[in-house]
């Protein structure tokens, strides 16, 4: 059939939207004018059909067979009159309001009519609406969220204020909403400006509260008082937090406040609520990558999402996000002093304007440093860092208490170029988070040394070579193993095991990590040179002492009722490194036939394995690290004479949590997880006399003094059993009787 010649009206007809043409025309690939009820093409074909008499026993259709998709009523864009469209929408809203009034007439008191009055105030273009928004932008306290958003009388509240955020019964996303009609939902979306992908306001505020109280990684980049105030603003207020940040917070906080969790066959967990909000955060990140809009809040959301992936143990996404957020932060000039530069003439000044105030400046600093320490943490396996330490010009942040109180303080005089930055800690610029930054950056130097030393080396490091002959090795060893912990301020050494300053007998997770990260760095530095057949080697003693210190810290932690899932996720890497050393010690005992000490080491390995599994109940990174450790244990499992080596265990404590710690609870004003005084010895002299000169066996190396009961763990070197110096103050040994 020849095609019809296009007429003038057809030539001027605008293009149709996708799927706007009728189905017969789309099926036959014919032009369609989308006319209703029948398009012109279908009418012409029907007229041609009925012009011929129908065959016997057949009847022509009474009308054209023109069918449209169920979503109809879409007129051509140029034919739509905006004023008519507005009028139609206003009429529809008026009808919905009338229906809503009729539904709420029965059983409602006077105050319940306030939402309808609020609806009129929020109508676009009304004077009351503009006045309310203007007043809301001036003062946070004057803004009141429309009460119709989430009517409390129609929600079963559950346990919104339960202090235990890990209780599954308090999951707010499962609140039961009753008698909520579709008209209510439409009105809420139209008038509130609330992102429909976010939870209800009360539920969101619950997750934010859980996030700031329980998450060990992300909250420190935000100014908590102003953030909580901004969340209570109208969603259309410019100061309201970006949706990407709120989605990332929901994904992170659901770890401690979600019931919709499924356990996969490999032992990991899958949280549908967290996955949904993580995917929404990624959509905002992808949009910003394409447009550059809202780049700084989206970078902050990216940091929160990266920590979420880290706790999930999703390594491919971890590495991608670590590199992405670091490279994005560089054109923002966050790596410059003051997080802004005006004297660079070879490139633009960056996307961000100068900081508006001290709060904005400190928020940028903390965002940058959180990005850097995340890059260092994910690189401990021997990867090159995304940015070199020499290119970090940003000064260290202020103390957390000064940031939250917005106290006027000069910028921190220390940065990574400051001499003795790891051993000099200014009292007015030192807290646990700043010490954590320094500890992780020190670990980063160990990673740099190993990566750069192996980059052009023809062979891997040999355990027969002396690493102290390598340039810079001795200085790095002295810093990591001794000087850093020796030079901590007295109040951060926790000189009394019963009195932990500042937190009513508890200490934050950052400080706990500060005391075990140097030992993990020591193992990373010396493990390539570990040789258990040569006890004259310093690297051998360094690794075993460090592994024992990490294990001792966990034994002391296990004596409390603390949920270890509240620890920083990097603790699983420290446990893994300690377990790697113990696997090598266990192999040595198997080779020399010492079944007694082999049994003891098996118990200590399984203690760390169980710690990872317990942590993995909330954060799958623990489960993944334990599976990685099992891969290293295949040889000793095959060689051992133990019938069930993976079930050998040692008692962590001779008492029950249900008796001794029955009343141990977290104070209401405490914002961090309570942690005990870690039982770690770090006051060892840098002297070759501390090492044992016996190369025949490990008997003397592992034998405790005759006048003391065996220590936990019992294979520790004798130098760890010497009396502690008074200034160390950190250790109270726990003996088995």
XYZ file of C-alpha atoms in Angstrom, residues 102-637:
536
model
C -15.600 14.378 54.808
C -13.432 11.463 55.918
C -12.147 13.315 58.961
C -15.489 14.793 59.993
C -16.407 11.900 62.292
C -14.415 11.509 65.497
C -11.987 14.391 64.990
C -11.510 17.219 67.468
C -10.772 20.856 66.831
C -6.951 20.598 66.740
C -7.166 17.947 64.034
C -8.451 20.559 61.593
C -5.079 22.299 61.740
C -3.656 20.228 58.840
C -6.321 21.636 56.519
C -5.519 25.186 57.550
C -1.866 24.334 57.036
C -2.693 23.081 53.554
C -4.080 26.486 52.609
C -1.008 28.201 54.038
C 1.302 25.997 51.978
C -0.513 26.490 48.673
C 1.924 27.824 46.085
C 1.620 31.549 45.588
C -0.264 32.293 48.804
C 0.948 35.096 51.004
C 0.967 32.984 54.126
C 3.123 30.402 52.402
C 5.817 32.886 51.454
C 5.803 34.482 54.870
C 6.135 31.160 56.607
C 9.017 30.074 54.417
C 10.800 33.364 54.911
C 10.494 33.150 58.659
C 11.608 29.531 58.583
C 14.825 30.389 56.791
C 15.701 32.927 59.472
C 15.340 30.758 62.554
C 15.255 27.022 62.947
C 13.051 27.091 65.986
C 10.310 28.956 64.168
C 9.818 26.234 61.575
C 7.124 23.704 62.288
C 6.756 20.704 60.073
C 3.200 20.187 58.821
C 1.548 17.836 61.247
C -0.364 16.091 58.490
C 2.830 14.565 57.154
C 2.824 11.631 59.510
C -0.240 11.718 61.768
C 0.742 10.154 65.075
C -2.818 9.029 65.770
C -2.624 6.636 62.844
C 0.790 5.100 63.607
C 1.548 2.430 66.137
C 4.633 4.011 67.720
C 6.384 0.901 69.007
C 9.509 1.602 71.049
C 10.819 4.747 69.448
C 12.817 5.789 72.497
C 14.213 2.429 73.438
C 17.804 2.942 74.549
C 18.943 -0.333 73.021
C 19.163 0.423 69.316
C 20.152 -3.162 68.609
C 16.773 -4.531 69.694
C 15.027 -5.987 66.684
C 11.611 -5.232 68.094
C 12.266 -1.483 67.860
C 12.686 -1.375 64.106
C 10.711 1.718 63.051
C 10.516 0.930 59.384
C 8.017 -1.802 60.220
C 5.519 0.489 61.972
C 1.967 -0.325 61.007
C 0.110 2.474 59.295
C -3.676 2.213 59.489
C -6.524 3.941 57.632
C -4.173 5.830 55.345
C -5.988 6.534 52.100
C -4.445 7.307 48.742
C -5.720 10.879 48.973
C -3.701 11.382 52.154
C -0.564 10.229 50.392
C -1.192 12.477 47.403
C -1.743 15.531 49.588
C 1.342 14.807 51.643
C 3.564 14.562 48.578
C 2.047 17.663 46.966
C 2.241 19.980 49.925
C 5.103 18.764 52.098
C 7.927 18.585 49.582
C 9.071 15.393 51.327
C 11.163 12.964 49.306
C 8.872 9.929 48.887
C 11.900 7.598 48.839
C 12.824 8.567 52.409
C 11.166 7.038 55.474
C 8.600 9.039 57.380
C 9.990 11.936 59.372
C 9.692 10.270 62.776
C 11.315 7.105 61.422
C 14.073 9.089 59.741
C 14.825 10.979 62.951
C 15.079 7.646 64.747
C 17.643 6.396 62.232
C 19.623 9.623 62.505
C 19.689 9.259 66.283
C 20.889 5.648 65.953
C 23.485 6.741 63.400
C 25.064 9.338 65.678
C 25.010 7.041 68.709
C 26.110 3.736 67.199
C 28.012 4.242 63.957
C 31.787 4.284 64.637
C 32.830 5.837 61.318
C 30.618 8.422 59.652
C 29.120 10.830 62.236
C 32.354 12.702 62.874
C 32.176 14.575 59.549
C 28.957 16.349 60.578
C 28.314 19.108 63.080
C 25.730 17.223 65.068
C 23.758 20.102 66.683
C 23.253 21.981 63.417
C 22.543 18.777 61.485
C 19.801 17.720 63.891
C 18.320 21.205 63.704
C 18.403 21.156 59.890
C 16.529 17.851 59.782
C 13.582 19.515 61.530
C 13.298 22.191 58.840
C 10.785 22.186 56.049
C 12.034 19.777 53.338
C 12.026 22.647 50.825
C 14.281 24.796 53.006
C 17.773 25.261 51.456
C 19.350 24.237 54.773
C 17.542 20.894 54.864
C 20.102 18.045 54.531
C 20.654 16.670 51.067
C 18.653 13.527 50.297
C 21.827 11.633 49.389
C 23.138 12.109 52.936
C 19.842 11.010 54.463
C 19.713 7.887 52.303
C 23.305 7.035 53.267
C 22.488 7.518 56.953
C 19.522 5.164 56.646
C 21.728 2.524 55.022
C 24.381 2.851 57.747
C 22.025 3.011 60.734
C 19.924 0.053 59.648
C 22.778 -2.176 60.819
C 21.663 -1.530 64.404
C 17.938 -0.965 63.900
C 16.521 -3.253 61.263
C 14.600 -6.516 61.265
C 14.260 -7.096 57.543
C 17.550 -8.989 57.326
C 18.172 -12.252 55.497
C 21.164 -14.534 56.078
C 22.736 -15.823 52.880
C 24.195 -19.348 52.473
C 27.749 -18.012 52.862
C 26.896 -16.641 56.321
C 26.654 -12.991 55.318
C 23.584 -10.852 55.882
C 21.397 -8.971 53.417
C 19.349 -6.013 54.564
C 16.745 -5.013 51.984
C 16.096 -1.679 53.676
C 19.808 -0.791 53.649
C 20.249 -1.977 50.068
C 17.368 0.217 48.918
C 18.828 3.365 50.479
C 22.344 2.485 49.329
C 21.071 2.246 45.749
C 19.322 5.614 46.113
C 22.575 7.154 47.346
C 24.390 5.776 44.325
C 21.805 7.346 42.040
C 22.572 10.769 43.500
C 26.300 10.089 43.123
C 25.826 9.146 39.462
C 23.784 12.294 38.873
C 26.473 14.471 40.449
C 29.151 12.760 38.354
C 27.230 13.840 35.271
C 26.220 17.366 36.319
C 28.497 18.426 39.201
C 25.510 19.708 41.197
C 25.564 19.585 45.015
C 29.014 18.089 44.843
C 30.132 18.599 48.453
C 27.106 17.038 50.224
C 27.176 14.204 47.705
C 30.868 13.631 48.498
C 29.908 13.394 52.167
C 27.191 10.897 51.263
C 29.764 8.976 49.242
C 31.974 8.731 52.349
C 29.111 7.321 54.413
C 28.276 4.841 51.675
C 31.935 3.814 51.402
C 32.046 3.029 55.129
C 28.810 1.058 54.699
C 30.434 -1.020 51.957
C 33.524 -1.487 54.141
C 31.479 -2.904 56.987
C 29.752 -5.131 54.442
C 33.136 -6.362 53.200
C 32.331 -5.578 49.552
C 35.905 -5.036 48.470
C 35.461 -4.145 44.813
C 33.065 -1.334 45.675
C 35.320 -0.325 48.567
C 38.328 0.196 46.307
C 36.279 1.986 43.665
C 34.738 4.377 46.170
C 38.058 4.998 47.929
C 39.648 6.143 44.693
C 36.563 8.024 43.526
C 36.023 10.136 46.629
C 39.730 10.965 46.910
C 39.951 12.145 43.323
C 36.736 14.149 43.662
C 38.016 15.873 46.812
C 41.178 17.096 45.079
C 39.522 19.484 42.564
C 37.477 20.766 45.489
C 40.832 21.963 46.930
C 40.202 20.124 50.185
C 43.870 19.087 50.295
C 45.001 22.727 50.613
C 45.515 24.566 53.908
C 42.162 26.014 54.882
C 40.522 23.732 52.260
C 40.768 26.532 49.680
C 43.428 27.983 47.412
C 43.627 31.328 45.632
C 47.268 31.395 44.522
C 47.243 28.535 42.015
C 47.491 30.178 38.598
C 47.799 27.033 36.471
C 44.299 25.694 37.122
C 40.891 26.972 38.250
C 40.256 27.720 41.901
C 38.067 24.660 42.320
C 34.378 23.985 42.532
C 33.873 25.156 46.103
C 33.900 28.801 47.218
C 35.827 29.767 50.356
C 34.346 28.394 53.608
C 31.454 30.496 54.872
C 32.348 30.197 58.557
C 34.352 28.131 61.025
C 31.736 25.382 61.028
C 31.938 25.047 57.257
C 35.746 25.073 57.402
C 35.932 22.353 60.033
C 33.330 20.248 58.222
C 35.475 20.374 55.101
C 38.574 19.418 57.080
C 36.861 16.429 58.637
C 35.423 15.355 55.312
C 38.897 15.441 53.806
C 40.607 13.573 56.638
C 37.903 10.918 56.739
C 38.513 10.408 53.030
C 42.257 10.086 53.604
C 42.078 7.622 56.493
C 39.583 5.528 54.536
C 42.093 5.380 51.691
C 44.833 4.324 54.127
C 42.668 1.656 55.736
C 41.645 -0.002 52.468
C 45.286 0.024 51.279
C 46.775 -1.992 54.169
C 46.790 -5.090 51.987
C 49.672 -3.613 50.003
C 47.991 -1.199 47.592
C 49.283 2.164 46.449
C 47.484 5.078 48.083
C 45.228 7.297 46.015
C 47.106 10.412 47.179
C 50.624 10.716 48.500
C 51.159 11.992 52.016
C 53.356 14.776 50.646
C 50.369 16.167 48.731
C 48.235 16.533 51.853
C 48.494 20.139 52.967
C 45.313 20.334 55.019
C 45.881 20.957 58.700
C 44.577 18.387 61.168
C 41.025 18.956 62.488
C 40.051 20.530 65.780
C 38.923 18.488 68.748
C 35.409 17.123 68.546
C 34.221 19.051 71.590
C 35.449 22.338 70.080
C 33.748 21.516 66.790
C 30.396 20.669 68.390
C 30.424 23.694 70.691
C 31.640 25.970 67.854
C 34.247 27.417 70.156
C 36.512 29.937 68.463
C 39.835 28.152 68.083
C 42.791 28.867 65.795
C 43.430 26.232 63.186
C 45.394 23.195 64.269
C 49.100 24.055 63.838
C 49.944 20.454 62.928
C 49.760 18.816 59.534
C 51.536 15.869 57.941
C 54.612 18.002 57.247
C 55.004 18.920 60.920
C 58.145 17.479 62.476
C 57.442 14.703 65.001
C 53.712 14.850 64.253
C 53.352 11.258 65.502
C 55.098 11.843 68.816
C 54.083 15.425 69.653
C 50.474 15.903 70.718
C 49.353 19.424 71.610
C 46.883 19.319 74.538
C 44.418 21.796 72.978
C 44.466 19.919 69.683
C 44.354 16.292 70.800
C 41.477 13.903 71.237
C 40.872 10.259 70.368
C 39.852 10.975 66.775
C 42.986 13.040 66.124
C 45.112 10.251 67.598
C 43.261 7.777 65.382
C 44.109 9.864 62.321
C 47.770 9.854 63.319
C 47.770 6.107 64.013
C 46.222 5.320 60.629
C 48.560 7.708 58.810
C 51.466 5.982 60.553
C 50.129 2.657 59.280
C 50.007 4.310 55.860
C 53.740 4.943 56.050
C 54.287 1.234 56.654
C 52.172 0.471 53.580
C 54.172 2.986 51.524
C 57.458 1.435 52.674
C 56.380 -2.084 51.743
C 54.819 -1.130 48.397
C 57.679 1.066 47.242
C 60.276 -1.442 48.416
C 58.655 -4.250 46.439
C 57.677 -2.218 43.389
C 60.957 -2.679 41.504
C 62.454 -5.526 43.524
C 63.235 -8.566 41.365
C 62.051 -10.981 44.079
C 59.812 -10.915 47.134
C 61.355 -10.087 50.532
C 63.181 -13.050 52.071
C 62.996 -14.053 55.696
C 66.762 -14.603 55.591
C 67.631 -10.951 54.900
C 68.109 -8.348 57.603
C 65.414 -5.669 57.111
C 67.247 -3.213 59.379
C 69.815 -2.786 56.612
C 67.122 -1.271 54.384
C 67.130 2.547 54.329
C 64.561 3.975 56.720
C 63.444 0.625 58.158
C 64.953 1.090 61.625
C 63.416 4.544 62.075
C 60.002 3.326 60.960
C 60.222 0.291 63.237
C 61.124 2.449 66.234
C 58.213 4.815 65.526
C 55.613 2.105 64.999
C 56.602 -0.323 67.727
C 57.690 1.993 70.499
C 57.717 5.773 70.066
C 54.090 6.351 69.082
C 52.543 4.605 72.089
C 55.279 5.792 74.438
C 54.541 9.444 73.633
C 50.761 9.364 73.981
C 49.482 11.960 76.459
C 48.988 10.562 79.947
C 45.222 10.877 79.878
C 45.058 8.777 76.705
C 47.285 6.079 78.176
C 44.510 5.306 80.652
C 46.875 5.163 83.623
C 44.177 3.669 85.873
C 42.266 0.586 84.822
C 39.317 1.556 86.993
C 39.120 5.225 86.075
C 38.757 6.136 82.434
C 38.779 9.945 82.127
C 35.995 11.864 80.483
C 33.346 9.209 79.879
C 32.284 7.897 83.310
C 34.250 4.688 83.144
C 34.017 4.159 79.373
C 36.190 5.105 76.463
C 35.327 5.591 72.817
C 36.127 3.136 70.057
C 38.672 5.460 68.455
C 40.920 5.327 71.522
C 40.698 1.544 71.612
C 41.881 1.423 68.001
C 44.724 3.846 68.754
C 46.185 1.256 71.127
C 46.070 -1.732 68.748
C 46.759 -0.196 65.322
C 50.509 0.221 66.032
C 50.757 -3.514 66.682
C 48.923 -4.335 63.460
C 51.346 -2.004 61.653
C 54.275 -3.780 63.331
C 53.069 -7.146 62.030
C 52.637 -5.702 58.532
C 56.173 -4.288 58.632
C 57.960 -7.373 59.996
C 55.880 -10.316 58.786
C 57.857 -10.790 55.518
C 60.973 -11.391 57.652
C 59.397 -13.659 60.301
C 61.505 -16.793 60.861
C 60.504 -18.941 63.827
C 63.608 -21.098 63.487
C 65.871 -18.143 64.275
C 65.031 -16.483 67.570
C 67.889 -14.036 67.170
C 65.833 -12.174 64.624
C 64.177 -9.027 65.848
C 61.350 -9.389 63.313
C 60.328 -12.720 64.855
C 59.969 -11.263 68.328
C 58.296 -8.112 67.002
C 55.568 -10.079 65.242
C 54.859 -12.415 68.147
C 54.840 -9.583 70.698
C 52.459 -7.546 68.526
C 50.124 -10.490 67.923
C 50.059 -11.197 71.633
C 49.271 -7.551 72.431
C 46.281 -7.577 70.062
C 45.056 -10.854 71.546
C 45.513 -9.555 75.103
C 43.443 -6.489 74.235
C 40.656 -8.731 73.018
C 40.848 -10.954 76.107
C 40.424 -7.893 78.285
C 37.572 -6.688 76.092
C 35.880 -10.062 76.412
C 35.690 -9.693 80.172
C 33.039 -7.010 79.725
C 29.475 -7.137 78.459
C 30.244 -4.899 75.486
C 28.783 -5.806 72.101
C 31.936 -5.930 69.976
C 29.970 -5.061 66.847
C 30.120 -1.461 68.077
C 33.881 -1.392 67.481
C 35.454 0.241 64.452
C 35.360 -2.232 61.522
C 39.128 -1.903 61.078
C 39.460 -3.992 64.240
C 38.700 -7.106 62.173
C 41.814 -6.454 60.078
C 43.894 -6.158 63.251
C 42.510 -9.470 64.518
C 43.217 -11.042 61.157
C 46.854 -9.892 61.163
C 47.350 -11.268 64.669
C 45.798 -14.566 63.622
C 48.128 -14.781 60.604
C 51.132 -14.721 62.951
C 49.569 -17.358 65.185
C 48.941 -19.628 62.203
C 52.677 -19.559 61.479
C 53.465 -20.285 65.139
C 51.005 -23.185 65.102
C 52.664 -24.588 61.997
C 56.036 -24.458 63.741
C 54.719 -26.369 66.751
C 53.233 -28.995 64.425
C 56.591 -29.405 62.691
C 58.512 -29.855 65.954
C 55.796 -32.120 67.437
C 54.879 -29.979 70.452
C 51.214 -30.986 70.763
C 50.649 -29.211 74.080
C 51.571 -25.775 72.838
C 49.969 -26.497 69.495
C 46.687 -27.103 71.300
C 47.042 -23.796 73.131
C 47.759 -21.876 69.927
C 44.785 -23.521 68.238
C 42.612 -22.195 71.035
C 43.962 -18.681 70.565
C 43.433 -18.811 66.811
C 39.854 -19.907 67.350
C 39.338 -17.081 69.831
C 40.150 -14.571 67.098
C 38.090 -16.521 64.571
C 35.102 -16.379 66.894
C 35.664 -12.655 67.414
C 35.449 -12.122 63.663
C 32.311 -14.247 63.425
C 30.671 -12.376 66.305
C 31.477 -9.100 64.618
C 30.147 -10.512 61.350
C 26.713 -10.980 62.905
C 26.186 -7.250 62.330
C 28.954 -6.356 59.867
C 29.778 -9.006 57.239
C 33.393 -7.855 57.016
C 34.037 -10.019 60.083
C 32.643 -13.119 58.400
C 34.593 -12.436 55.220
C 37.883 -11.982 57.093
C 37.283 -15.234 58.973
C 36.765 -17.085 55.696
C 39.954 -15.527 54.353
C 41.768 -16.755 57.466
C 40.439 -20.262 56.941
C 42.097 -20.218 53.530
C 45.461 -19.630 55.222
C 44.761 -22.396 57.740
C 44.279 -25.187 55.218
C 47.847 -26.446 55.573
C 47.887 -26.586 59.364
C 44.419 -28.167 59.390
